[in-house]
Amino acid sequence: MRRFAINAIGITLAAAVVWWFTRHTAAVSTIAGARALHWIIGYPAPKLAADDHFLFWFAPLFPPLVGLVLASRWAPWPGRIVGLAIGLTAFGYIVSMLIAVVYSPYLTPSAVRAYLSQALTELNAVAVPVILWLIVVGPPSAARLRPPRDRAYRLGRATTRSLVLSIAFCGITTLPVWFAVEQSDRTIDSARNRLAASLTAEDYAGALLAMQDLMKSMGQTPALQTLYRECERRLGPAASDVHRTSPIQGLPRINR
């Protein structure tokens, strides 16, 4: 076990260097994943506030996961490589989901959403990599200190097991997100649906009007402001006509 610990720490440090040089590319991929999750459920978001505020956790915090998986010498090397690929893919999904929760323009600011965002971010720092390591490789034991002889058979069985458990784990981590979608009134629900329909049809004038309704009820959240400015940009000069003809009165000026 001492050898495993030393190897895990060394590989983790090396992986941290790789993470440093690839963090921006990884962040772009998870932000794109968050937008894709919006599209999948029918609530598109062509731009998120995360695009303008890169944070370290946008890039999956893979160094501990890499170190733990690659140092697990009780699994054959092919099994470790496949397991690492499965683990990083699952971690990428979880980070994308968290970005969607934190920066979704459709969710109202609430204590539940804030608590969920903080809790998931902290779990991703340590707990999630450890859980994924246990899923894709399995815990060490005295009987498993050497790679199995029948590698092909065990690799296929281990890959299937890792895939099934990883998908199940991703599903479990997604369930609490439903609590972030708190109860709202018909006005907010109607505005959300109109915003989603307008963005799907690329009707940016309609999207601006729907967001004005949302802002009247939810306030000017950073997520809504970002999407509002993006729709203004795509609409171009015609955006001024929308503002002038809007039937909504008393809407605060969008912060620039």
CSV table of C-alpha atoms in Angstrom, one decimal:
chain,number,residue,atom,x,y,z
A,1,MET,CA,0.0,0.0,0.0
A,2,ARG,CA,2.9,2.3,0.6
A,3,ARG,CA,4.0,1.8,-3.0
A,4,PHE,CA,0.5,2.5,-4.2
A,5,ALA,CA,0.4,5.8,-2.2
A,6,ILE,CA,3.7,7.0,-3.4
A,7,ASN,CA,2.8,6.2,-7.0
A,8,ALA,CA,-0.6,7.8,-6.7
A,9,ILE,CA,0.9,11.0,-5.4
A,10,GLY,CA,3.6,11.1,-8.0
A,11,ILE,CA,1.2,10.5,-10.9
A,12,THR,CA,-1.2,13.1,-9.5
A,13,LEU,CA,1.5,15.8,-9.4
A,14,ALA,CA,2.4,15.0,-13.0
A,15,ALA,CA,-1.2,15.0,-14.0
A,16,ALA,CA,-1.6,18.4,-12.3
A,17,VAL,CA,1.0,19.9,-14.7
A,18,VAL,CA,-0.9,18.5,-17.7
A,19,TRP,CA,-4.1,19.9,-16.2
A,20,TRP,CA,-2.6,23.3,-15.9
A,21,PHE,CA,-1.7,23.5,-19.6
A,22,THR,CA,-5.1,22.0,-20.8
A,23,ARG,CA,-7.4,23.7,-18.3
A,24,HIS,CA,-8.8,26.2,-20.8
A,25,THR,CA,-9.6,23.6,-23.4
A,26,ALA,CA,-11.2,21.4,-20.8
A,27,ALA,CA,-13.3,24.3,-19.5
A,28,VAL,CA,-14.5,25.1,-23.0
A,29,SER,CA,-15.6,21.5,-23.4
A,30,THR,CA,-17.6,21.4,-20.1
A,31,ILE,CA,-19.2,24.8,-20.8
A,32,ALA,CA,-20.3,23.4,-24.2
A,33,GLY,CA,-21.6,20.4,-22.3
A,34,ALA,CA,-23.7,22.6,-20.1
A,35,ARG,CA,-25.2,24.3,-23.1
A,36,ALA,CA,-25.9,20.9,-24.7
A,37,LEU,CA,-27.7,19.7,-21.5
A,38,HIS,CA,-29.9,22.8,-21.8
A,39,TRP,CA,-30.7,21.9,-25.5
A,40,ILE,CA,-31.4,18.2,-24.6
A,41,ILE,CA,-34.2,19.1,-22.2
A,42,GLY,CA,-35.6,21.7,-24.6
A,43,TYR,CA,-34.4,24.9,-22.8
A,44,PRO,CA,-31.6,26.2,-25.1
A,45,ALA,CA,-29.0,28.7,-23.8
A,46,PRO,CA,-26.8,29.9,-26.6
A,47,LYS,CA,-24.5,31.6,-24.2
A,48,LEU,CA,-23.9,31.2,-20.4
A,49,ALA,CA,-22.2,33.5,-18.0
A,50,ALA,CA,-19.6,30.8,-17.6
A,51,ASP,CA,-18.2,31.8,-21.0
A,52,ASP,CA,-17.0,35.1,-19.6
A,53,HIS,CA,-15.8,33.9,-16.2
A,54,PHE,CA,-13.5,30.9,-16.4
A,55,LEU,CA,-13.1,29.3,-12.9
A,56,PHE,CA,-10.7,26.5,-12.1
A,57,TRP,CA,-13.4,23.9,-11.5
A,58,PHE,CA,-14.8,24.3,-15.0
A,59,ALA,CA,-11.9,22.0,-16.1
A,60,PRO,CA,-12.6,18.6,-14.5
A,61,LEU,CA,-10.3,18.2,-11.5
A,62,PHE,CA,-8.8,15.1,-12.9
A,63,PRO,CA,-5.3,14.9,-11.3
A,64,PRO,CA,-6.4,12.9,-8.2
A,65,LEU,CA,-8.5,10.6,-10.4
A,66,VAL,CA,-5.6,10.0,-12.7
A,67,GLY,CA,-3.2,9.3,-9.9
A,68,LEU,CA,-5.5,6.9,-8.1
A,69,VAL,CA,-6.5,5.0,-11.3
A,70,LEU,CA,-3.1,4.7,-12.9
A,71,ALA,CA,-1.4,3.7,-9.6
A,72,SER,CA,-3.9,0.8,-9.0
A,73,ARG,CA,-1.4,-2.0,-9.9
A,74,TRP,CA,-3.9,-4.7,-8.9
A,75,ALA,CA,-5.7,-3.9,-12.2
A,76,PRO,CA,-4.0,-4.6,-15.6
A,77,TRP,CA,-2.8,-1.6,-17.6
A,78,PRO,CA,-5.5,-2.0,-20.3
A,79,GLY,CA,-8.1,-2.0,-17.5
A,80,ARG,CA,-6.6,1.2,-15.9
A,81,ILE,CA,-6.6,3.0,-19.2
A,82,VAL,CA,-10.2,2.1,-20.0
A,83,GLY,CA,-11.3,2.8,-16.5
A,84,LEU,CA,-9.6,6.2,-16.6
A,85,ALA,CA,-11.4,7.1,-19.9
A,86,ILE,CA,-14.7,6.1,-18.3
A,87,GLY,CA,-14.0,8.0,-15.1
A,88,LEU,CA,-13.0,11.2,-16.9
A,89,THR,CA,-16.0,11.1,-19.1
A,90,ALA,CA,-18.3,10.7,-16.1
A,91,PHE,CA,-16.5,13.5,-14.3
A,92,GLY,CA,-16.8,15.7,-17.4
A,93,TYR,CA,-20.6,15.1,-17.4
A,94,ILE,CA,-20.9,15.9,-13.7
A,95,VAL,CA,-18.9,19.2,-14.1
A,96,SER,CA,-21.1,20.1,-17.1
A,97,MET,CA,-24.2,19.5,-15.1
A,98,LEU,CA,-22.9,21.7,-12.2
A,99,ILE,CA,-22.1,24.5,-14.7
A,100,ALA,CA,-25.7,24.2,-16.0
A,101,VAL,CA,-27.1,24.5,-12.5
A,102,VAL,CA,-25.0,27.4,-11.5
A,103,TYR,CA,-25.3,29.5,-14.7
A,104,SER,CA,-28.7,28.5,-16.1
A,105,PRO,CA,-30.8,31.6,-17.0
A,106,TYR,CA,-34.0,29.6,-16.5
A,107,LEU,CA,-33.5,29.0,-12.7
A,108,THR,CA,-34.5,31.6,-10.2
A,109,PRO,CA,-32.0,32.5,-7.5
A,110,SER,CA,-32.8,30.5,-4.4
A,111,ALA,CA,-31.3,29.2,-1.3
A,112,VAL,CA,-31.7,25.6,-2.6
A,113,ARG,CA,-29.9,26.4,-5.8
A,114,ALA,CA,-27.0,28.2,-4.0
A,115,TYR,CA,-26.6,25.4,-1.5
A,116,LEU,CA,-26.7,22.7,-4.2
A,117,SER,CA,-24.1,24.6,-6.2
A,118,GLN,CA,-21.7,24.9,-3.3
A,119,ALA,CA,-22.2,21.3,-2.2
A,120,LEU,CA,-21.6,19.9,-5.6
A,121,THR,CA,-18.5,22.0,-6.2
A,122,GLU,CA,-16.9,20.9,-2.9
A,123,LEU,CA,-17.8,17.3,-3.6
A,124,ASN,CA,-16.1,17.5,-7.0
A,125,ALA,CA,-12.8,18.5,-5.4
A,126,VAL,CA,-12.2,15.2,-3.6
A,127,ALA,CA,-15.2,12.9,-3.0
A,128,VAL,CA,-16.3,12.5,-6.6
A,129,PRO,CA,-12.8,11.5,-7.9
A,130,VAL,CA,-12.4,9.0,-5.1
A,131,ILE,CA,-15.9,7.5,-5.8
A,132,LEU,CA,-15.2,7.2,-9.5
A,133,TRP,CA,-11.8,5.6,-8.8
A,134,LEU,CA,-13.6,2.9,-6.7
A,135,ILE,CA,-16.1,2.5,-9.5
A,136,VAL,CA,-13.8,2.1,-12.5
A,137,VAL,CA,-11.0,0.1,-10.7
A,138,GLY,CA,-12.3,-1.2,-7.4
A,139,PRO,CA,-10.7,-0.9,-3.9
A,140,PRO,CA,-7.4,-2.5,-3.1
A,141,SER,CA,-7.2,-5.7,-1.1
A,142,ALA,CA,-4.6,-8.2,-0.1
A,143,ALA,CA,-5.9,-10.7,-2.7
A,144,ARG,CA,-5.7,-8.2,-5.5
A,145,LEU,CA,-2.2,-6.8,-5.3
A,146,ARG,CA,-1.2,-8.3,-8.6
A,147,PRO,CA,-2.9,-7.9,-12.0
A,148,PRO,CA,-5.1,-10.9,-12.9
A,149,ARG,CA,-3.7,-13.5,-15.4
A,150,ASP,CA,-6.8,-13.8,-17.5
A,151,ARG,CA,-6.7,-10.1,-18.6
A,152,ALA,CA,-9.0,-10.2,-21.6
A,153,TYR,CA,-11.9,-11.8,-19.8
A,154,ARG,CA,-11.5,-9.7,-16.7
A,155,LEU,CA,-11.1,-6.5,-18.8
A,156,GLY,CA,-14.3,-7.0,-20.6
A,157,ARG,CA,-16.2,-7.8,-17.4
A,158,ALA,CA,-14.6,-4.9,-15.6
A,159,THR,CA,-15.4,-2.5,-18.5
A,160,THR,CA,-19.1,-3.4,-18.5
A,161,ARG,CA,-19.3,-3.1,-14.7
A,162,SER,CA,-17.6,0.3,-14.8
A,163,LEU,CA,-19.9,1.6,-17.5
A,164,VAL,CA,-23.0,0.5,-15.7
A,165,LEU,CA,-21.9,1.9,-12.3
A,166,SER,CA,-20.7,5.2,-13.8
A,167,ILE,CA,-24.0,5.8,-15.6
A,168,ALA,CA,-25.8,5.0,-12.4
A,169,PHE,CA,-23.6,7.3,-10.4
A,170,CYS,CA,-24.2,10.1,-12.9
A,171,GLY,CA,-27.9,9.5,-12.6
A,172,ILE,CA,-27.8,9.7,-8.8
A,173,THR,CA,-25.8,13.0,-8.9
A,174,THR,CA,-28.3,14.4,-11.3
A,175,LEU,CA,-31.4,13.7,-9.1
A,176,PRO,CA,-30.7,16.6,-6.6
A,177,VAL,CA,-30.8,19.1,-9.5
A,178,TRP,CA,-34.6,18.7,-9.5
A,179,PHE,CA,-34.6,20.5,-6.1
A,180,ALA,CA,-33.0,23.5,-7.7
A,181,VAL,CA,-36.1,23.8,-10.0
A,182,GLU,CA,-38.2,25.2,-7.2
A,183,GLN,CA,-41.9,25.9,-7.5
A,184,SER,CA,-42.8,29.1,-9.4
A,185,ASP,CA,-45.9,30.9,-10.5
A,186,ARG,CA,-47.6,30.8,-13.9
A,187,THR,CA,-46.0,34.0,-15.0
A,188,ILE,CA,-42.4,32.7,-14.6
A,189,ASP,CA,-43.3,29.3,-16.1
A,190,SER,CA,-44.9,31.0,-19.1
A,191,ALA,CA,-42.0,33.3,-19.6
A,192,ARG,CA,-39.5,30.4,-19.4
A,193,ASN,CA,-41.5,28.5,-22.0
A,194,ARG,CA,-41.7,31.5,-24.3
A,195,LEU,CA,-38.0,32.1,-23.9
A,196,ALA,CA,-37.1,28.5,-24.8
A,197,ALA,CA,-39.5,28.5,-27.8
A,198,SER,CA,-38.1,31.8,-29.1
A,199,LEU,CA,-34.5,30.6,-28.8
A,200,THR,CA,-35.3,27.3,-30.5
A,201,ALA,CA,-36.8,29.2,-33.4
A,202,GLU,CA,-34.0,31.8,-33.3
A,203,ASP,CA,-36.5,34.5,-32.6
A,204,TYR,CA,-34.3,36.8,-30.6
A,205,ALA,CA,-36.8,39.6,-30.5
A,206,GLY,CA,-39.3,37.2,-28.8
A,207,ALA,CA,-36.5,36.0,-26.5
A,208,LEU,CA,-35.8,39.6,-25.4
A,209,LEU,CA,-39.4,40.1,-24.5
A,210,ALA,CA,-39.6,36.8,-22.6
A,211,MET,CA,-36.5,37.7,-20.6
A,212,GLN,CA,-38.0,41.1,-19.8
A,213,ASP,CA,-40.9,39.2,-18.3
A,214,LEU,CA,-38.6,37.0,-16.3
A,215,MET,CA,-36.6,39.9,-15.0
A,216,LYS,CA,-39.8,41.5,-13.8
A,217,SER,CA,-40.4,38.4,-11.7
A,218,MET,CA,-36.9,37.1,-10.9
A,219,GLY,CA,-34.8,40.2,-11.0
A,220,GLN,CA,-31.7,40.8,-13.2
A,221,THR,CA,-29.6,37.7,-12.4
A,222,PRO,CA,-26.1,37.6,-14.0
A,223,ALA,CA,-27.2,34.5,-16.0
A,224,LEU,CA,-30.2,36.4,-17.5
A,225,GLN,CA,-28.1,39.5,-18.2
A,226,THR,CA,-25.6,37.4,-20.1
A,227,LEU,CA,-28.2,35.8,-22.3
A,228,TYR,CA,-30.0,39.1,-22.8
A,229,ARG,CA,-26.9,40.7,-24.1
A,230,GLU,CA,-26.2,37.8,-26.4
A,231,CYS,CA,-29.7,38.0,-27.9
A,232,GLU,CA,-29.2,41.7,-28.4
A,233,ARG,CA,-25.9,41.0,-30.2
A,234,ARG,CA,-27.5,38.5,-32.5
A,235,LEU,CA,-30.5,40.7,-33.2
A,236,GLY,CA,-28.4,43.7,-34.0
A,237,PRO,CA,-29.9,47.2,-34.6
A,238,ALA,CA,-33.4,45.7,-34.4
A,239,ALA,CA,-32.9,45.2,-30.7
A,240,SER,CA,-33.5,48.9,-30.1
A,241,ASP,CA,-36.9,48.6,-31.7
A,242,VAL,CA,-37.8,45.8,-29.3
A,243,HIS,CA,-36.9,48.0,-26.3
A,244,ARG,CA,-38.9,50.9,-27.7
A,245,THR,CA,-42.0,48.9,-28.4
A,246,SER,CA,-41.9,46.7,-25.3
A,247,PRO,CA,-45.2,46.8,-23.4
A,248,ILE,CA,-43.3,46.2,-20.2
A,249,GLN,CA,-42.8,49.3,-18.1
A,250,GLY,CA,-40.5,50.0,-15.2
A,251,LEU,CA,-37.9,47.4,-16.2
A,252,PRO,CA,-34.4,48.4,-14.9
A,253,ARG,CA,-31.7,49.1,-17.4
A,254,ILE,CA,-29.6,46.1,-18.2
A,255,ASN,CA,-26.2,46.4,-16.5
A,256,ARG,CA,-23.3,46.8,-19.0
